[in-house]
């Protein structure tokens, strides 16, 4: 195991928690004195940092904030809101969220120190993943050096680490593959849907990725859930380890990363380690607001105590994850973790015939089939007024007609048993849209006059 941050990675889970608490306490005091947004908010609840003596008091006394609180503050105190916490002259740049939920975009200022901090979150994960100075790293996240802090922070991380970075996110697939063949990547960053697409594009050329890119050591994924068989299949085809990270514009960079173990080992999901010395992450039951136990799922509540501008304290991310305590990974690092492969958004959830259905669960079935290139999901009412879910499947061009016919009942049965709802399988008549970063595969037509698009960014 190669430690990146020897000091922190050598702590015990209890020592790490103590360090984290000390930093959080300092930050709460600092914000109360210097940040109008938090002082007003906490004063309105009768909360003073002196009362916050431990995690229970923190949970009890510090209010959770949501996107709407931040947008209201921005509207009342344009353009950044009173939570910016620094003078405009101290800002080195601004990010905004992608705003596809339709209720507006949050603005995040960052100072020069914040920019370095964002990069440092990534250096941990990149190093654990095996990236070293001079390694050829292909960044296929679109939007790098742009509005979103996630891909941008990776660019800064690669720079700090001294990797030889190729930013190909905006190039067409054909050009990406040409550049990759020319320069032989050692690492690749992308999202599961796009890895699927790259794999299909290689197949069309008759390329076996592990032979065409023999030096590839790792692929790091972000933003979507995926199944264990899918990840194992990708490791086989690409001849390298699959990794995963979780981050957000709200946090400013990476929150959690897989270690050298990768995202799947021995047909089990492994862990994304939380950088607990840089953020305070709670994983709470969305109903009781109590911390979930080992192996249970809950909502990620984010407190970013390492950034100067646009601090967040107890921000409800709407992201769903599974919690694992520190010291439970074979690497021996002390960090608490998210279970790899399982990040989803609560607002992705579809309620069909009274059953909670997650697109990720459907994808875990569909993308296990090498015959499937892409799919789209639709929920609507049929003529009899009954709820109906339809999965339109695009098969790869070389899948014979009899196999397509056989797959229809097989997929319908498997999906019904896996997610508890019958979904009709239909075949796409033309090519379905492909996604490079934020995936939007589901439409819900039950809400008249307002077609809601799922699987969107916040
Ligand atoms: Zn580990």
Coordinates of C-alpha atoms and ligand atoms in Angstrom, one line a residue:
X1 CA 0.0 0.0 0.0
X2 CA 1.5 3.3 -1.1
X3 CA 0.4 6.1 1.3
X4 CA 0.0 9.5 -0.2
X5 CA -0.6 11.5 3.0
X6 CA 1.6 9.4 5.4
X7 CA 0.6 11.3 8.5
X8 CA -3.1 11.1 8.1
X9 CA -3.2 7.6 6.6
X10 CA -1.2 6.3 9.6
X11 CA -3.8 7.5 12.1
X12 CA -6.2 5.1 13.7
X13 CA -9.9 5.7 12.9
X14 CA -10.4 7.2 16.4
X15 CA -7.4 9.6 16.0
X16 CA -8.7 10.6 12.6
X17 CA -12.1 11.4 14.0
X18 CA -10.4 13.5 16.8
X19 CA -8.5 15.5 14.2
X20 CA -11.6 16.0 12.1
X21 CA -13.6 17.2 15.1
X22 CA -10.9 19.7 16.0
X23 CA -10.9 21.2 12.5
X24 CA -14.7 21.3 12.4
X25 CA -14.9 23.1 15.7
X26 CA -12.4 25.7 14.5
X27 CA -14.4 26.2 11.3
X28 CA -17.7 26.6 13.1
X29 CA -16.1 29.3 15.4
X30 CA -14.6 31.0 12.4
X31 CA -17.9 31.0 10.4
X32 CA -19.9 32.4 13.3
X33 CA -17.5 35.3 13.6
X34 CA -17.0 36.0 9.9
X35 CA -19.9 34.7 7.8
X36 CA -23.2 36.6 7.9
X37 CA -25.2 33.7 6.4
X38 CA -24.3 31.2 9.1
X39 CA -24.4 33.6 12.0
X40 CA -27.9 34.7 11.1
X41 CA -29.1 31.2 10.5
X42 CA -27.7 29.8 13.7
X43 CA -28.8 32.8 15.7
X44 CA -32.3 32.2 14.4
X45 CA -32.2 28.7 15.9
X46 CA -30.5 29.8 19.1
X47 CA -27.3 28.0 18.2
X48 CA -23.9 29.2 19.3
X49 CA -20.7 27.3 18.5
X50 CA -19.8 27.1 22.2
X51 CA -22.8 24.7 22.6
X52 CA -21.5 22.3 20.0
X53 CA -19.4 20.0 22.1
X54 CA -19.6 16.8 20.1
X55 CA -21.2 15.1 17.0
X56 CA -24.6 14.6 18.8
X57 CA -24.8 18.4 19.6
X58 CA -23.7 19.2 16.1
X59 CA -26.6 17.1 14.7
X60 CA -29.0 18.5 17.3
X61 CA -28.2 22.2 17.1
X62 CA -26.8 22.9 13.6
X63 CA -29.6 23.1 11.0
X64 CA -29.4 21.2 7.7
X65 CA -29.4 23.5 4.7
X66 CA -30.7 22.7 1.2
X67 CA -30.3 24.1 -2.3
X68 CA -33.3 26.4 -1.8
X69 CA -31.7 28.0 1.3
X70 CA -28.6 28.8 -0.8
X71 CA -30.7 30.1 -3.8
X72 CA -32.8 32.3 -1.5
X73 CA -29.6 33.8 0.0
X74 CA -28.2 34.4 -3.5
X75 CA -31.4 36.2 -4.4
X76 CA -31.4 38.4 -1.3
X77 CA -27.6 39.1 -1.5
X78 CA -26.7 39.0 -5.2
X79 CA -24.7 37.6 -6.9
X80 CA -23.0 35.2 -4.5
X81 CA -25.2 35.3 -1.4
X82 CA -24.0 36.3 2.1
X83 CA -22.4 32.8 2.6
X84 CA -19.5 33.7 0.2
X85 CA -17.6 34.7 3.4
X86 CA -14.7 36.5 1.6
X87 CA -14.3 39.8 -0.1
X88 CA -14.9 39.7 -4.0
X89 CA -11.2 40.8 -4.4
X90 CA -10.1 37.5 -2.8
X91 CA -11.9 35.3 -5.4
X92 CA -9.8 33.4 -7.9
X93 CA -12.8 32.1 -9.8
X94 CA -16.4 31.0 -9.7
X95 CA -18.2 27.7 -10.3
X96 CA -22.0 27.1 -10.7
X97 CA -24.0 24.0 -10.5
X98 CA -25.5 22.6 -13.7
X99 CA -29.0 23.6 -12.6
X100 CA -31.0 21.0 -14.5
X101 CA -33.5 20.6 -11.6
X102 CA -35.0 23.8 -13.0
X103 CA -34.9 25.7 -9.7
X104 CA -31.7 27.6 -10.3
X105 CA -28.0 27.4 -10.0
X106 CA -25.9 27.8 -6.9
X107 CA -22.8 29.9 -7.2
X108 CA -19.5 28.9 -5.5
X109 CA -16.6 31.3 -5.3
X110 CA -13.2 30.0 -4.7
X111 CA -10.0 31.6 -3.5
X112 CA -6.5 30.7 -4.6
X113 CA -6.1 28.5 -1.5
X114 CA -9.4 26.8 -2.3
X115 CA -8.2 26.0 -5.8
X116 CA -5.1 24.3 -4.3
X117 CA -7.3 22.5 -1.8
X118 CA -9.6 21.2 -4.6
X119 CA -6.6 19.8 -6.4
X120 CA -5.3 18.2 -3.2
X121 CA -8.5 16.2 -2.7
X122 CA -7.8 14.6 -6.0
X123 CA -4.1 14.0 -5.5
X124 CA -5.0 11.5 -2.7
X125 CA -7.3 9.5 -4.9
X126 CA -5.1 9.6 -8.0
X127 CA -2.1 8.5 -6.0
X128 CA -4.0 5.6 -4.4
X129 CA -5.2 4.6 -7.9
X130 CA -1.6 4.3 -9.1
X131 CA -1.1 7.7 -10.9
X132 CA 2.5 8.9 -10.6
X133 CA 4.5 11.8 -11.9
X134 CA 4.8 11.6 -15.7
X135 CA 2.1 9.0 -16.2
X136 CA -0.1 9.6 -19.2
X137 CA -3.5 10.3 -17.9
X138 CA -6.5 10.7 -20.3
X139 CA -9.2 12.9 -18.9
X140 CA -12.4 12.2 -20.7
X141 CA -14.7 14.2 -18.4
X142 CA -16.2 17.0 -20.4
X143 CA -16.3 20.4 -18.9
X144 CA -12.8 20.4 -17.5
X145 CA -11.6 23.9 -16.7
X146 CA -15.2 25.0 -16.8
X147 CA -18.2 25.7 -14.7
X148 CA -18.2 22.5 -12.7
X149 CA -15.8 22.1 -9.8
X150 CA -15.6 18.3 -10.1
X151 CA -13.7 17.9 -13.4
X152 CA -11.8 21.1 -12.9
X153 CA -10.5 20.0 -9.6
X154 CA -9.2 16.8 -11.2
X155 CA -7.3 18.9 -13.7
X156 CA -5.7 20.7 -10.7
X157 CA -5.0 17.4 -8.9
X158 CA -3.2 16.1 -12.0
X159 CA -1.1 19.2 -12.2
X160 CA -0.1 19.0 -8.5
X161 CA 0.8 15.4 -8.9
X162 CA 2.8 16.1 -12.1
X163 CA 0.9 13.6 -14.3
X164 CA 1.1 14.0 -18.0
X165 CA -2.5 15.0 -18.6
X166 CA -4.5 14.8 -21.9
X167 CA -7.8 16.6 -21.7
X168 CA -9.9 15.0 -24.4
X169 CA -13.4 15.5 -22.9
X170 CA -14.7 17.7 -25.6
X171 CA -13.4 15.7 -28.6
X172 CA -15.7 13.4 -30.6
X173 CA -15.4 9.7 -29.7
X174 CA -13.5 8.9 -32.9
X175 CA -10.9 11.6 -32.1
X176 CA -10.6 10.4 -28.5
X177 CA -9.7 6.9 -29.6
X178 CA -7.3 8.2 -32.2
X179 CA -5.4 10.2 -29.5
X180 CA -5.5 7.3 -27.1
X181 CA -4.0 5.0 -29.7
X182 CA -1.3 7.5 -30.6
X183 CA -0.2 8.2 -27.0
X184 CA -1.1 5.0 -25.2
X185 CA -2.8 6.1 -21.9
X186 CA -1.8 4.7 -18.6
X187 CA -4.9 6.0 -16.9
X188 CA -8.4 7.1 -18.0
X189 CA -11.1 9.1 -16.3
X190 CA -14.7 8.8 -17.5
X191 CA -18.2 8.0 -16.5
X192 CA -19.8 4.5 -16.7
X193 CA -22.1 5.4 -19.6
X194 CA -19.3 6.8 -21.6
X195 CA -17.0 3.9 -20.9
X196 CA -19.8 1.7 -22.3
X197 CA -19.8 3.9 -25.4
X198 CA -16.0 3.9 -25.8
X199 CA -16.1 0.1 -25.5
X200 CA -18.8 -0.2 -28.2
X201 CA -16.7 2.2 -30.5
X202 CA -13.7 -0.1 -30.0
X203 CA -15.8 -3.2 -30.8
X204 CA -16.9 -1.5 -34.1
X205 CA -13.3 -1.1 -35.1
X206 CA -12.5 -4.6 -34.2
X207 CA -10.2 -3.4 -31.4
X208 CA -9.8 -5.2 -28.1
X209 CA -9.0 -2.4 -25.7
X210 CA -6.6 -4.3 -23.6
X211 CA -4.5 -5.1 -26.7
X212 CA -4.8 -1.6 -28.3
X213 CA -4.0 0.2 -25.0
X214 CA -1.6 -2.3 -23.3
X215 CA -0.2 0.2 -20.9
X216 CA -3.5 1.1 -19.3
X217 CA -3.4 0.6 -15.5
X218 CA -6.6 2.2 -14.3
X219 CA -9.9 3.7 -15.2
X220 CA -11.6 6.1 -12.7
X221 CA -15.3 6.5 -12.9
X222 CA -17.7 9.0 -11.4
X223 CA -21.3 10.1 -11.2
X224 CA -23.3 6.9 -11.8
X225 CA -23.9 3.6 -10.1
X226 CA -22.9 0.3 -11.9
X227 CA -23.2 -3.4 -11.3
X228 CA -20.4 -5.8 -10.2
X229 CA -20.6 -8.0 -13.3
X230 CA -20.4 -4.8 -15.5
X231 CA -17.3 -3.6 -13.6
X232 CA -15.7 -7.1 -13.9
X233 CA -16.5 -7.2 -17.6
X234 CA -14.9 -3.8 -18.1
X235 CA -11.8 -4.9 -16.2
X236 CA -11.5 -7.9 -18.4
X237 CA -12.0 -6.0 -21.7
X238 CA -9.8 -3.1 -20.8
X239 CA -7.2 -5.2 -18.9
X240 CA -7.0 -2.8 -16.0
X241 CA -8.5 -2.0 -12.6
X242 CA -11.8 0.0 -12.4
X243 CA -11.8 2.8 -9.8
X244 CA -14.4 5.3 -8.6
X245 CA -14.6 8.7 -7.0
X246 CA -17.4 10.8 -5.5
X247 CA -17.2 14.6 -5.6
X248 CA -19.4 17.6 -6.2
X249 CA -19.3 21.3 -7.1
X250 CA -20.7 21.9 -3.6
X251 CA -17.7 20.3 -1.9
X252 CA -15.3 21.8 -4.4
X253 CA -13.5 18.6 -5.4
X254 CA -13.3 15.0 -4.4
X255 CA -15.0 13.7 -1.3
X256 CA -14.2 10.0 -1.6
X257 CA -12.0 7.7 -3.7
X258 CA -11.2 4.0 -4.0
X259 CA -7.8 2.9 -3.0
X260 CA -5.5 0.4 -4.8
X261 CA -8.1 -2.3 -4.2
X262 CA -10.2 -0.8 -6.9
X263 CA -14.0 -0.6 -6.9
X264 CA -14.7 -4.3 -7.2
X265 CA -12.8 -7.2 -5.7
X266 CA -13.7 -10.9 -5.4
X267 CA -17.1 -10.1 -6.9
X268 CA -17.9 -7.7 -4.1
X269 CA -18.0 -3.9 -4.2
X270 CA -15.1 -2.4 -2.3
X271 CA -14.9 1.1 -0.7
X272 CA -14.5 4.8 -1.6
X273 CA -12.6 6.3 1.3
X274 CA -13.8 9.6 2.7
X275 CA -11.2 12.3 3.0
X276 CA -12.3 12.9 6.6
X277 CA -9.4 15.3 7.4
X278 CA -10.8 17.6 4.7
X279 CA -14.6 17.3 5.1
X280 CA -17.2 16.2 7.7
X281 CA -19.6 13.7 6.0
X282 CA -22.7 12.5 7.7
X283 CA -24.7 9.6 6.2
X284 CA -28.2 10.0 7.7
X285 CA -31.5 8.1 7.4
X286 CA -33.6 10.5 5.4
X287 CA -36.6 10.0 7.7
X288 CA -35.2 9.9 11.2
X289 CA -32.1 12.1 10.5
X290 CA -30.0 9.7 12.6
X291 CA -26.7 8.3 11.3
X292 CA -27.1 5.0 9.5
X293 CA -25.3 1.8 10.7
X294 CA -22.7 -0.1 8.8
X295 CA -23.9 -1.4 5.5
X296 CA -27.1 0.8 5.6
X297 CA -27.9 3.5 3.1
X298 CA -28.6 7.1 3.8
X299 CA -28.3 10.6 2.5
X300 CA -24.9 12.4 2.3
X301 CA -24.9 15.5 4.4
X302 CA -21.8 17.6 3.6
X303 CA -19.8 20.0 5.7
X304 CA -16.8 21.3 3.8
X305 CA -14.4 22.7 6.5
X306 CA -11.3 23.2 4.3
X307 CA -12.5 25.9 2.0
X308 CA -12.4 29.6 2.6
X309 CA -15.1 30.9 0.2
X310 CA -18.7 29.6 0.0
X311 CA -18.5 27.3 3.0
X312 CA -21.1 24.6 3.4
X313 CA -22.2 23.4 6.8
X314 CA -24.6 20.4 6.8
X315 CA -25.7 20.7 3.2
X316 CA -28.2 17.9 2.2
X317 CA -26.8 16.7 -1.1
X318 CA -29.8 14.5 -2.1
X319 CA -27.2 11.8 -2.8
X320 CA -27.8 8.3 -1.6
X321 CA -24.9 6.1 -0.4
X322 CA -24.1 3.1 1.7
X323 CA -22.0 3.7 4.8
X324 CA -18.9 1.6 5.9
X325 CA -16.9 2.5 9.1
X326 CA -13.2 3.3 9.1
X327 CA -10.6 0.6 9.2
X328 CA -12.7 -2.0 7.4
X329 CA -10.8 -2.0 4.1
X330 CA -7.9 -4.5 3.5
X331 CA -5.6 -1.5 2.8
X332 CA -5.7 -0.6 6.5
X333 CA -6.5 3.1 6.0
X334 CA -8.5 4.7 8.8
X335 CA -11.2 6.5 6.7
X336 CA -14.9 5.8 6.9
X337 CA -16.2 4.9 3.4
X338 CA -19.0 4.8 0.9
X339 CA -19.7 1.4 -0.7
X340 CA -18.4 1.7 -4.3
X341 CA -20.8 1.3 -7.2
X342 CA -23.8 2.5 -5.3
X343 CA -24.1 6.3 -5.5
X344 CA -27.5 7.5 -6.6
X345 CA -29.6 10.6 -6.2
X346 CA -32.8 10.5 -4.2
X347 CA -34.6 12.5 -6.9
X348 CA -33.6 9.8 -9.4
X349 CA -36.1 7.5 -7.7
X350 CA -39.3 6.7 -9.6
X351 CA -42.4 5.6 -7.9
X352 CA -44.1 3.1 -10.2
X353 CA -47.2 1.2 -9.0
X354 CA -46.3 2.2 -5.5
X355 CA -42.9 0.6 -5.7
X356 CA -39.7 2.7 -5.3
X357 CA -37.6 2.0 -8.4
X358 CA -34.0 3.2 -9.0
X359 CA -32.8 3.5 -12.5
X360 CA -29.4 2.2 -11.2
X361 CA -31.0 -1.1 -10.4
X362 CA -32.4 -1.4 -13.9
X363 CA -29.1 -0.5 -15.4
X364 CA -27.4 -3.1 -13.2
X365 CA -29.5 -5.7 -15.1
X366 CA -29.3 -4.2 -18.6
X367 CA -25.6 -3.4 -18.8
X368 CA -24.7 -7.0 -17.8
X369 CA -25.9 -8.0 -21.3
X370 CA -23.1 -7.3 -23.8
X371 CA -25.8 -7.2 -26.5
X372 CA -27.2 -3.9 -25.2
X373 CA -25.7 -0.7 -26.4
X374 CA -28.1 1.9 -24.8
X375 CA -31.6 2.2 -23.4
X376 CA -34.2 4.7 -22.5
X377 CA -36.9 4.4 -19.8
X378 CA -40.4 6.0 -19.9
X379 CA -43.2 6.0 -17.4
X380 CA -46.7 6.9 -18.5
X381 CA -50.3 6.1 -18.3
X382 CA -51.7 3.7 -20.9
X383 CA -55.2 4.2 -22.5
X384 CA -56.8 2.4 -19.6
X385 CA -55.2 4.9 -17.2
X386 CA -52.8 2.3 -15.8
X387 CA -49.2 3.2 -15.0
X388 CA -46.9 1.7 -17.5
X389 CA -43.1 1.5 -17.7
X390 CA -41.4 0.9 -21.0
X391 CA -37.7 0.2 -21.6
X392 CA -36.6 1.0 -25.1
X393 CA -33.5 -1.0 -25.9
X394 CA -30.9 -0.3 -28.5
X395 CA -29.1 -3.6 -29.4
X396 CA -25.7 -3.6 -30.9
X397 CA -25.8 -3.9 -34.7
X398 CA -24.4 -7.5 -34.8
X399 CA -27.1 -9.0 -32.4
X400 CA -29.2 -11.4 -34.6
X401 CA -33.0 -11.0 -34.7
X402 CA -33.6 -14.4 -33.0
X403 CA -31.4 -13.3 -30.0
X404 CA -33.3 -10.0 -29.8
X405 CA -36.6 -11.9 -29.7
X406 CA -35.3 -14.2 -27.0
X407 CA -34.0 -11.4 -24.9
X408 CA -37.4 -9.6 -24.6
X409 CA -39.0 -12.1 -22.2
X410 CA -35.7 -12.8 -20.4
X411 CA -35.2 -9.1 -19.6
X412 CA -38.8 -8.6 -18.7
X413 CA -38.7 -11.5 -16.2
X414 CA -35.3 -10.5 -14.7
X415 CA -36.3 -6.9 -14.3
X416 CA -39.6 -7.8 -12.7
X417 CA -37.8 -10.1 -10.2
X418 CA -35.0 -7.6 -9.5
X419 CA -37.0 -4.3 -9.1
X420 CA -40.5 -5.6 -8.4
X421 CA -42.3 -3.9 -11.3
X422 CA -43.1 -5.2 -14.7
X423 CA -41.5 -3.2 -17.5
X424 CA -42.2 -3.7 -21.1
X425 CA -39.2 -4.2 -23.3
X426 CA -39.3 -2.5 -26.7
X427 CA -36.7 -2.3 -29.4
X428 CA -35.3 1.1 -30.4
X429 CA -36.1 2.0 -34.1
X430 CA -33.2 4.4 -34.3
X431 CA -30.0 5.2 -32.4
X432 CA -30.7 6.5 -28.8
X433 CA -28.9 9.5 -27.4
X434 CA -25.5 8.9 -25.8
X435 CA -24.3 10.7 -22.7
X436 CA -20.8 11.9 -21.9
X437 CA -21.2 13.1 -18.4
X438 CA -24.6 13.6 -16.8
X439 CA -26.9 10.8 -17.8
X440 CA -30.6 11.4 -18.6
X441 CA -32.2 8.2 -19.6
X442 CA -35.7 8.4 -17.9
X443 CA -38.7 10.5 -18.6
X444 CA -41.9 10.5 -16.5
X445 CA -44.9 11.4 -18.6
X446 CA -47.4 11.0 -15.7
X447 CA -47.1 14.6 -14.7
X448 CA -49.3 16.4 -17.3
X449 CA -47.9 19.6 -18.6
X450 CA -44.6 19.2 -16.9
X451 CA -42.4 16.5 -18.2
X452 CA -39.9 15.7 -15.6
X453 CA -36.5 14.5 -16.7
X454 CA -34.8 12.2 -14.2
X455 CA -31.2 11.3 -13.7
X456 CA -30.2 14.8 -13.8
X457 CA -27.5 16.8 -11.9
X458 CA -28.6 19.0 -9.0
Ligands
LIG1 ZN1 -8.7 0.8 1.1

